[in-house]
Each structure stands twice: as structure tokens, then as C-alpha cells.
JSON list of N, CA and C in Angstrom, two decimals:
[
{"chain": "T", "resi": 1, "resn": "UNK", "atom": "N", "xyz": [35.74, -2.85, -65.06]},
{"chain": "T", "resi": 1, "resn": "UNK", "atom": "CA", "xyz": [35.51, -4.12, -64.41]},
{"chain": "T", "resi": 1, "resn": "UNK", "atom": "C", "xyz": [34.97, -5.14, -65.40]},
{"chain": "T", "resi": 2, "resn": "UNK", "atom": "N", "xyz": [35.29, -4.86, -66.74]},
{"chain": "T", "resi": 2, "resn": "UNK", "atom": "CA", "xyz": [34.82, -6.35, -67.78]},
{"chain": "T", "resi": 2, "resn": "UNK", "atom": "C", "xyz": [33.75, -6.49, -67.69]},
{"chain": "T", "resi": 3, "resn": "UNK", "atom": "N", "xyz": [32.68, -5.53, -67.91]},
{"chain": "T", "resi": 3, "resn": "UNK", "atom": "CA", "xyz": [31.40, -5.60, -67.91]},
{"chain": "T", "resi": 3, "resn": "UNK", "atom": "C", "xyz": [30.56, -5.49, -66.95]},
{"chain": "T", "resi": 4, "resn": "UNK", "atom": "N", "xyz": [30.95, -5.80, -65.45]},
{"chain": "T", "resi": 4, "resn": "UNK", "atom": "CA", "xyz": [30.38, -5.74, -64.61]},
{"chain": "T", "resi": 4, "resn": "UNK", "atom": "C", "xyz": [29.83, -4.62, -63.28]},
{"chain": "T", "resi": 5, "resn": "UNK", "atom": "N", "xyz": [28.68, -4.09, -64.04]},
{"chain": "T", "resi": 5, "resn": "UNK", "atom": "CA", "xyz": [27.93, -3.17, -63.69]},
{"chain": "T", "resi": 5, "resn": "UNK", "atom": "C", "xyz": [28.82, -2.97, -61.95]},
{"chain": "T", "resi": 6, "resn": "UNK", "atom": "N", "xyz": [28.79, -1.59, -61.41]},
{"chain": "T", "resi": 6, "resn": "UNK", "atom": "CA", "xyz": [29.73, -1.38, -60.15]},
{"chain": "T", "resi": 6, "resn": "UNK", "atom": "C", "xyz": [29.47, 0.21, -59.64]},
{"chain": "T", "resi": 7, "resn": "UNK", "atom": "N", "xyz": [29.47, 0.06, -59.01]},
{"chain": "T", "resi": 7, "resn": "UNK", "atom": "CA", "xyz": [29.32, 1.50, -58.03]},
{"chain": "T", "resi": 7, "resn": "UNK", "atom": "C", "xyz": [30.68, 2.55, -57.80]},
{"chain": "T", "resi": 8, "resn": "UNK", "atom": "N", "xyz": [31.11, 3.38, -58.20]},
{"chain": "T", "resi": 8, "resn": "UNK", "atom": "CA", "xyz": [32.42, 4.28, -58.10]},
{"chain": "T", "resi": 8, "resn": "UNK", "atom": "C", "xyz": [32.03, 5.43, -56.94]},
{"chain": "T", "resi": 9, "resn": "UNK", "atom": "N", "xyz": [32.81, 5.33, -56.06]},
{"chain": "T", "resi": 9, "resn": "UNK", "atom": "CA", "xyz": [32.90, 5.26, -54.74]},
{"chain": "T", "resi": 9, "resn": "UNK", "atom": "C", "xyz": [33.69, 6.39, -54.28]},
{"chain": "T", "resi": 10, "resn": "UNK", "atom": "N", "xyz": [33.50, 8.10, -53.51]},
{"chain": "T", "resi": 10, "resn": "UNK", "atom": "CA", "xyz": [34.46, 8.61, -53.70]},
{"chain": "T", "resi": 10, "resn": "UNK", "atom": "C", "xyz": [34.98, 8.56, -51.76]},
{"chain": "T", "resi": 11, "resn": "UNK", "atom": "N", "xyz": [36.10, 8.28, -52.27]},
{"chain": "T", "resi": 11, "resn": "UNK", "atom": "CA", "xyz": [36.50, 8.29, -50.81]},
{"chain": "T", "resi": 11, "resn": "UNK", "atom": "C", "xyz": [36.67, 9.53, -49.92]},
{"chain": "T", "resi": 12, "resn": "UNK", "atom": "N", "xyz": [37.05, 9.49, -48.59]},
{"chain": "T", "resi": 12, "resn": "UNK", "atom": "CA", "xyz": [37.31, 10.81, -47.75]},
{"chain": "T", "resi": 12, "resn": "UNK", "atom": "C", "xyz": [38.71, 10.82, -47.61]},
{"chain": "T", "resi": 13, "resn": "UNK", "atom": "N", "xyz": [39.54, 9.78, -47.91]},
{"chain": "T", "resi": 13, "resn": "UNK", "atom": "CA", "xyz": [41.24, 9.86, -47.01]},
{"chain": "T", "resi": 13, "resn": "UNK", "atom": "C", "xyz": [41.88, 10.27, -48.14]},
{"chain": "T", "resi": 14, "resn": "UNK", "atom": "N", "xyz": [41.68, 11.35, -49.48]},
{"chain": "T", "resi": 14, "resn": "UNK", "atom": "CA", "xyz": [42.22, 11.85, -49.91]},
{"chain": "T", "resi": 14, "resn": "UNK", "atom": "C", "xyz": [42.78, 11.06, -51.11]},
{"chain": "T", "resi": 15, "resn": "UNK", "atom": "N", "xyz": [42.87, 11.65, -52.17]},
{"chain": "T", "resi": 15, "resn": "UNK", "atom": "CA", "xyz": [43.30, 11.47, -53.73]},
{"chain": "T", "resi": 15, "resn": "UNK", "atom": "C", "xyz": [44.86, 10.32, -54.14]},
{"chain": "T", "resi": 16, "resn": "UNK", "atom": "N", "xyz": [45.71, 10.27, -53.12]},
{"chain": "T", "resi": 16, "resn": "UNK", "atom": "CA", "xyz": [46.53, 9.08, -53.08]},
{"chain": "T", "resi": 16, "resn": "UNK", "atom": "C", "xyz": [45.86, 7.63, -52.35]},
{"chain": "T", "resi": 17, "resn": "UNK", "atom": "N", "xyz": [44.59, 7.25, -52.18]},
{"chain": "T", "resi": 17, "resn": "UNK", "atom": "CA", "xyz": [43.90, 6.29, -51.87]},
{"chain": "T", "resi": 17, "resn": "UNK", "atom": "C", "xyz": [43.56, 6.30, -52.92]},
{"chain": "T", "resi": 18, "resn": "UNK", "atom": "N", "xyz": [43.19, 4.86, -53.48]},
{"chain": "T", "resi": 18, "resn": "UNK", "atom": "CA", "xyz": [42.50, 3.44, -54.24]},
{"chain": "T", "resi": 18, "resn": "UNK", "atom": "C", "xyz": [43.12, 4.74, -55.74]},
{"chain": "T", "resi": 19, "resn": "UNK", "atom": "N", "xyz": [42.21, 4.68, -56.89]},
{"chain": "T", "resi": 19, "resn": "UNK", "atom": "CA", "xyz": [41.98, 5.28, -57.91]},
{"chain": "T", "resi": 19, "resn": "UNK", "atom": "C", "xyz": [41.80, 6.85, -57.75]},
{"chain": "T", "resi": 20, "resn": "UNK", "atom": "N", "xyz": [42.55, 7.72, -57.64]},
{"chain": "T", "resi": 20, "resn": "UNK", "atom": "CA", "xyz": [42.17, 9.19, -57.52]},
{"chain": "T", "resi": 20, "resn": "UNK", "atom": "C", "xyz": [41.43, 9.60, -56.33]},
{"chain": "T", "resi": 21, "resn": "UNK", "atom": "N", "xyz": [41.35, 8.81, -55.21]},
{"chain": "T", "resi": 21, "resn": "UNK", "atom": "CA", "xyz": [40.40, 9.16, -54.10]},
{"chain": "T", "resi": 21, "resn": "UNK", "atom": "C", "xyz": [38.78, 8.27, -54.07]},
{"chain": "T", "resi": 22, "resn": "UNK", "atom": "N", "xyz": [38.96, 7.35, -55.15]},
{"chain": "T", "resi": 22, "resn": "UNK", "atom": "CA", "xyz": [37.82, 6.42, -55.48]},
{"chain": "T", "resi": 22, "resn": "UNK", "atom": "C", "xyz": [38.09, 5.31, -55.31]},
{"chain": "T", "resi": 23, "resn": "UNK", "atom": "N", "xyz": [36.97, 4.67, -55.78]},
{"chain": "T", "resi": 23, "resn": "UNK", "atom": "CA", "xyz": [36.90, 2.91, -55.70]},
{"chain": "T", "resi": 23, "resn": "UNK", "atom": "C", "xyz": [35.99, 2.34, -56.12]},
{"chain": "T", "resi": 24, "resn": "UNK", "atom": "N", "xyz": [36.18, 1.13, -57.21]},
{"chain": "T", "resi": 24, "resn": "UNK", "atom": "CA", "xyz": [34.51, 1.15, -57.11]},
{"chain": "T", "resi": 24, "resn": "UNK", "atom": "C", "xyz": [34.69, -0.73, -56.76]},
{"chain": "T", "resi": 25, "resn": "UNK", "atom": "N", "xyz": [33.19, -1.15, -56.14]},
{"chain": "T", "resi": 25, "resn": "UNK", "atom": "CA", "xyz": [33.05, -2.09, -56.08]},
{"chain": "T", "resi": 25, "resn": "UNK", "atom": "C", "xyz": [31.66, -2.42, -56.65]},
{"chain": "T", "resi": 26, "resn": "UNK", "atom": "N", "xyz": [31.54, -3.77, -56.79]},
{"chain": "T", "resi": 26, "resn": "UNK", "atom": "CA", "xyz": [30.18, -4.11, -57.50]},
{"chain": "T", "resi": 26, "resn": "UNK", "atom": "C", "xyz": [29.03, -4.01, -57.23]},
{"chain": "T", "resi": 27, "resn": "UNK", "atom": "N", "xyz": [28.13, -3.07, -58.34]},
{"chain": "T", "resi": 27, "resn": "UNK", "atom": "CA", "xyz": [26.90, -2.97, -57.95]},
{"chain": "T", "resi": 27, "resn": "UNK", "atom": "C", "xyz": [25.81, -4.44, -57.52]},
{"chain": "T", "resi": 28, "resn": "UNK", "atom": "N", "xyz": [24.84, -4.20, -56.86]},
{"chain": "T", "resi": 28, "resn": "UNK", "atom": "CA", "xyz": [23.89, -5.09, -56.67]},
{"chain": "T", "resi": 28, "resn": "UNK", "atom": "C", "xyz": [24.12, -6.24, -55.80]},
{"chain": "T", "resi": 29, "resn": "UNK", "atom": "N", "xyz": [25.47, -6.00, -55.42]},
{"chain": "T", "resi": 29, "resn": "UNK", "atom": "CA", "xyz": [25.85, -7.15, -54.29]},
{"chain": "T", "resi": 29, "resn": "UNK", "atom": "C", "xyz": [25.93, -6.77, -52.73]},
{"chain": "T", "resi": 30, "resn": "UNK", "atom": "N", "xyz": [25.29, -5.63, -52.49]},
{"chain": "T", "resi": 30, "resn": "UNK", "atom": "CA", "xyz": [25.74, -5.23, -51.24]},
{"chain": "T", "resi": 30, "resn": "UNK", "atom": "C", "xyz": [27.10, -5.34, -50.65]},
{"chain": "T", "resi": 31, "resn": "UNK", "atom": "N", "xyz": [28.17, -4.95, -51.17]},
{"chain": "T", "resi": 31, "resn": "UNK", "atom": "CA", "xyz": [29.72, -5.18, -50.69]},
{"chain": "T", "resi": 31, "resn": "UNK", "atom": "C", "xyz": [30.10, -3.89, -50.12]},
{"chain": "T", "resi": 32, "resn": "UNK", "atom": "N", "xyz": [30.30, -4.58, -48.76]},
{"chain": "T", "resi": 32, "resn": "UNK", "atom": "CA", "xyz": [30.96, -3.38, -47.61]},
{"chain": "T", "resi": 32, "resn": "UNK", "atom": "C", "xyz": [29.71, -2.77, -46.99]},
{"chain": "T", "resi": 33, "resn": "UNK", "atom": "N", "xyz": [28.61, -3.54, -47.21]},
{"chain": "T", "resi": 33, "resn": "UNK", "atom": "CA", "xyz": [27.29, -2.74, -46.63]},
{"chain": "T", "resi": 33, "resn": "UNK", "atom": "C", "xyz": [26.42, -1.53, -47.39]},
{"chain": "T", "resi": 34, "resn": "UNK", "atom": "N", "xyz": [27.32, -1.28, -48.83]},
{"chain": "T", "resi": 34, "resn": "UNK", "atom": "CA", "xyz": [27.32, -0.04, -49.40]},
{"chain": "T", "resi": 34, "resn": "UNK", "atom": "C", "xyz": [25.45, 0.24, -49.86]},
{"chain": "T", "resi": 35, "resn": "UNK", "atom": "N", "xyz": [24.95, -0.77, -50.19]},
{"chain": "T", "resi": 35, "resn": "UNK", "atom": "CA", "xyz": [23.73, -0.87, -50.23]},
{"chain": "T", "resi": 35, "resn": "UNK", "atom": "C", "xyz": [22.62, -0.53, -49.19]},
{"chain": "T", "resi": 36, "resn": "UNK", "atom": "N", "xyz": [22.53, -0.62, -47.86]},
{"chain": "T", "resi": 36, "resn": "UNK", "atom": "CA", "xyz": [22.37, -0.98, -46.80]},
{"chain": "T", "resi": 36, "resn": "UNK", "atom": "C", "xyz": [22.99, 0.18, -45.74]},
{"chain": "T", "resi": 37, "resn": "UNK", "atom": "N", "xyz": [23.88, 0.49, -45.78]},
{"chain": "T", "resi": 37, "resn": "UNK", "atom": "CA", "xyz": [24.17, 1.94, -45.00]},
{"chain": "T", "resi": 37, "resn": "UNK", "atom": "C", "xyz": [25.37, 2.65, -45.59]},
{"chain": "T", "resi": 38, "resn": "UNK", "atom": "N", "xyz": [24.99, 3.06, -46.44]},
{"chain": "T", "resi": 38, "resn": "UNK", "atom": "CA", "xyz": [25.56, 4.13, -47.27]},
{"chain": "T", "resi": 38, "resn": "UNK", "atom": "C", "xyz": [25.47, 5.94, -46.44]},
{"chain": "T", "resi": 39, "resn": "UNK", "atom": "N", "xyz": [26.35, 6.19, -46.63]},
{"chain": "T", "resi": 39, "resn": "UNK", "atom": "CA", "xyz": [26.01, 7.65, -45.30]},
{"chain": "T", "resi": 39, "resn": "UNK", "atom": "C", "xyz": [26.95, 8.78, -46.56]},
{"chain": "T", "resi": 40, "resn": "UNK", "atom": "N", "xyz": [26.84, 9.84, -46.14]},
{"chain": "T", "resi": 40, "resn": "UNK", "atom": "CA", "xyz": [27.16, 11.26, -46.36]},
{"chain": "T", "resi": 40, "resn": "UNK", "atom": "C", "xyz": [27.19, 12.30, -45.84]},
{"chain": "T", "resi": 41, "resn": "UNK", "atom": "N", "xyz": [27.81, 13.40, -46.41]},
{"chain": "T", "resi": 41, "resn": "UNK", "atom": "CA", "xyz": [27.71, 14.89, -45.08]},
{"chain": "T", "resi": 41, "resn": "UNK", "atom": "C", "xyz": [27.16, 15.88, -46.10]},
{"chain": "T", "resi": 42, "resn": "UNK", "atom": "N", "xyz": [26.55, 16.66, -45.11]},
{"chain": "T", "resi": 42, "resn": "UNK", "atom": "CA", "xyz": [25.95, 18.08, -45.94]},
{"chain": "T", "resi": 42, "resn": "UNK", "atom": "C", "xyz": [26.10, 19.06, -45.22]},
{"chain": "T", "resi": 43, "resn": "UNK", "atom": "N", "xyz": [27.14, 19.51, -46.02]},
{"chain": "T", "resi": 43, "resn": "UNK", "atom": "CA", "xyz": [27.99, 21.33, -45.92]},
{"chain": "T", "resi": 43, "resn": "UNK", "atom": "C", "xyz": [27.03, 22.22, -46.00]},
{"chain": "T", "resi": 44, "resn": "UNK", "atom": "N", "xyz": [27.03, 22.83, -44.68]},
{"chain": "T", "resi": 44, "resn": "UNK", "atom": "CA", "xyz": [26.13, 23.97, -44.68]},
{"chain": "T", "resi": 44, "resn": "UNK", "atom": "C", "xyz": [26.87, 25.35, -45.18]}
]
């Protein structure tokens, strides 16, 4: 991203979405809420 510090993002809908199953968008801007409600799962 040309310097600009960014968050890489791994997605759930599988490895033919965005970059390999990723994405990243820019850190420190809260984009998409990612700052703010960021969620995850934990495999028991």
C-alpha cells in the first residue's frame, strides 16, 4: 500500500476472495469498524 501502515485481514469465504483469502485495509482509520468491533472464533 505505498507506505501506508494497514491491517491484513484474513477472511472466512475462502482463498478465491480478495488476496489469498485476505485483505488488508488501513490501519488507524477505523475502516469497516475493524477497530471498534473486530470479532473471532475459538476452536475448542
Amino acid at each position: 500500500m505505498n507506505g501506508v501502515p494497514y491491517w491484513l485481514i484474513k477472511n472466512s469465504w475462502g482463498q478465491r476472495w480478495g488476496d489469498n483469502g485476505y485483505f488488508k485495509t488501513e490501519y488507524g482509520k477505523n475502516m469497516c469498524g475493524i477497530a471498534t468491533c473486530a470479532s473471532y472464533s475459538i476452536v475448542a
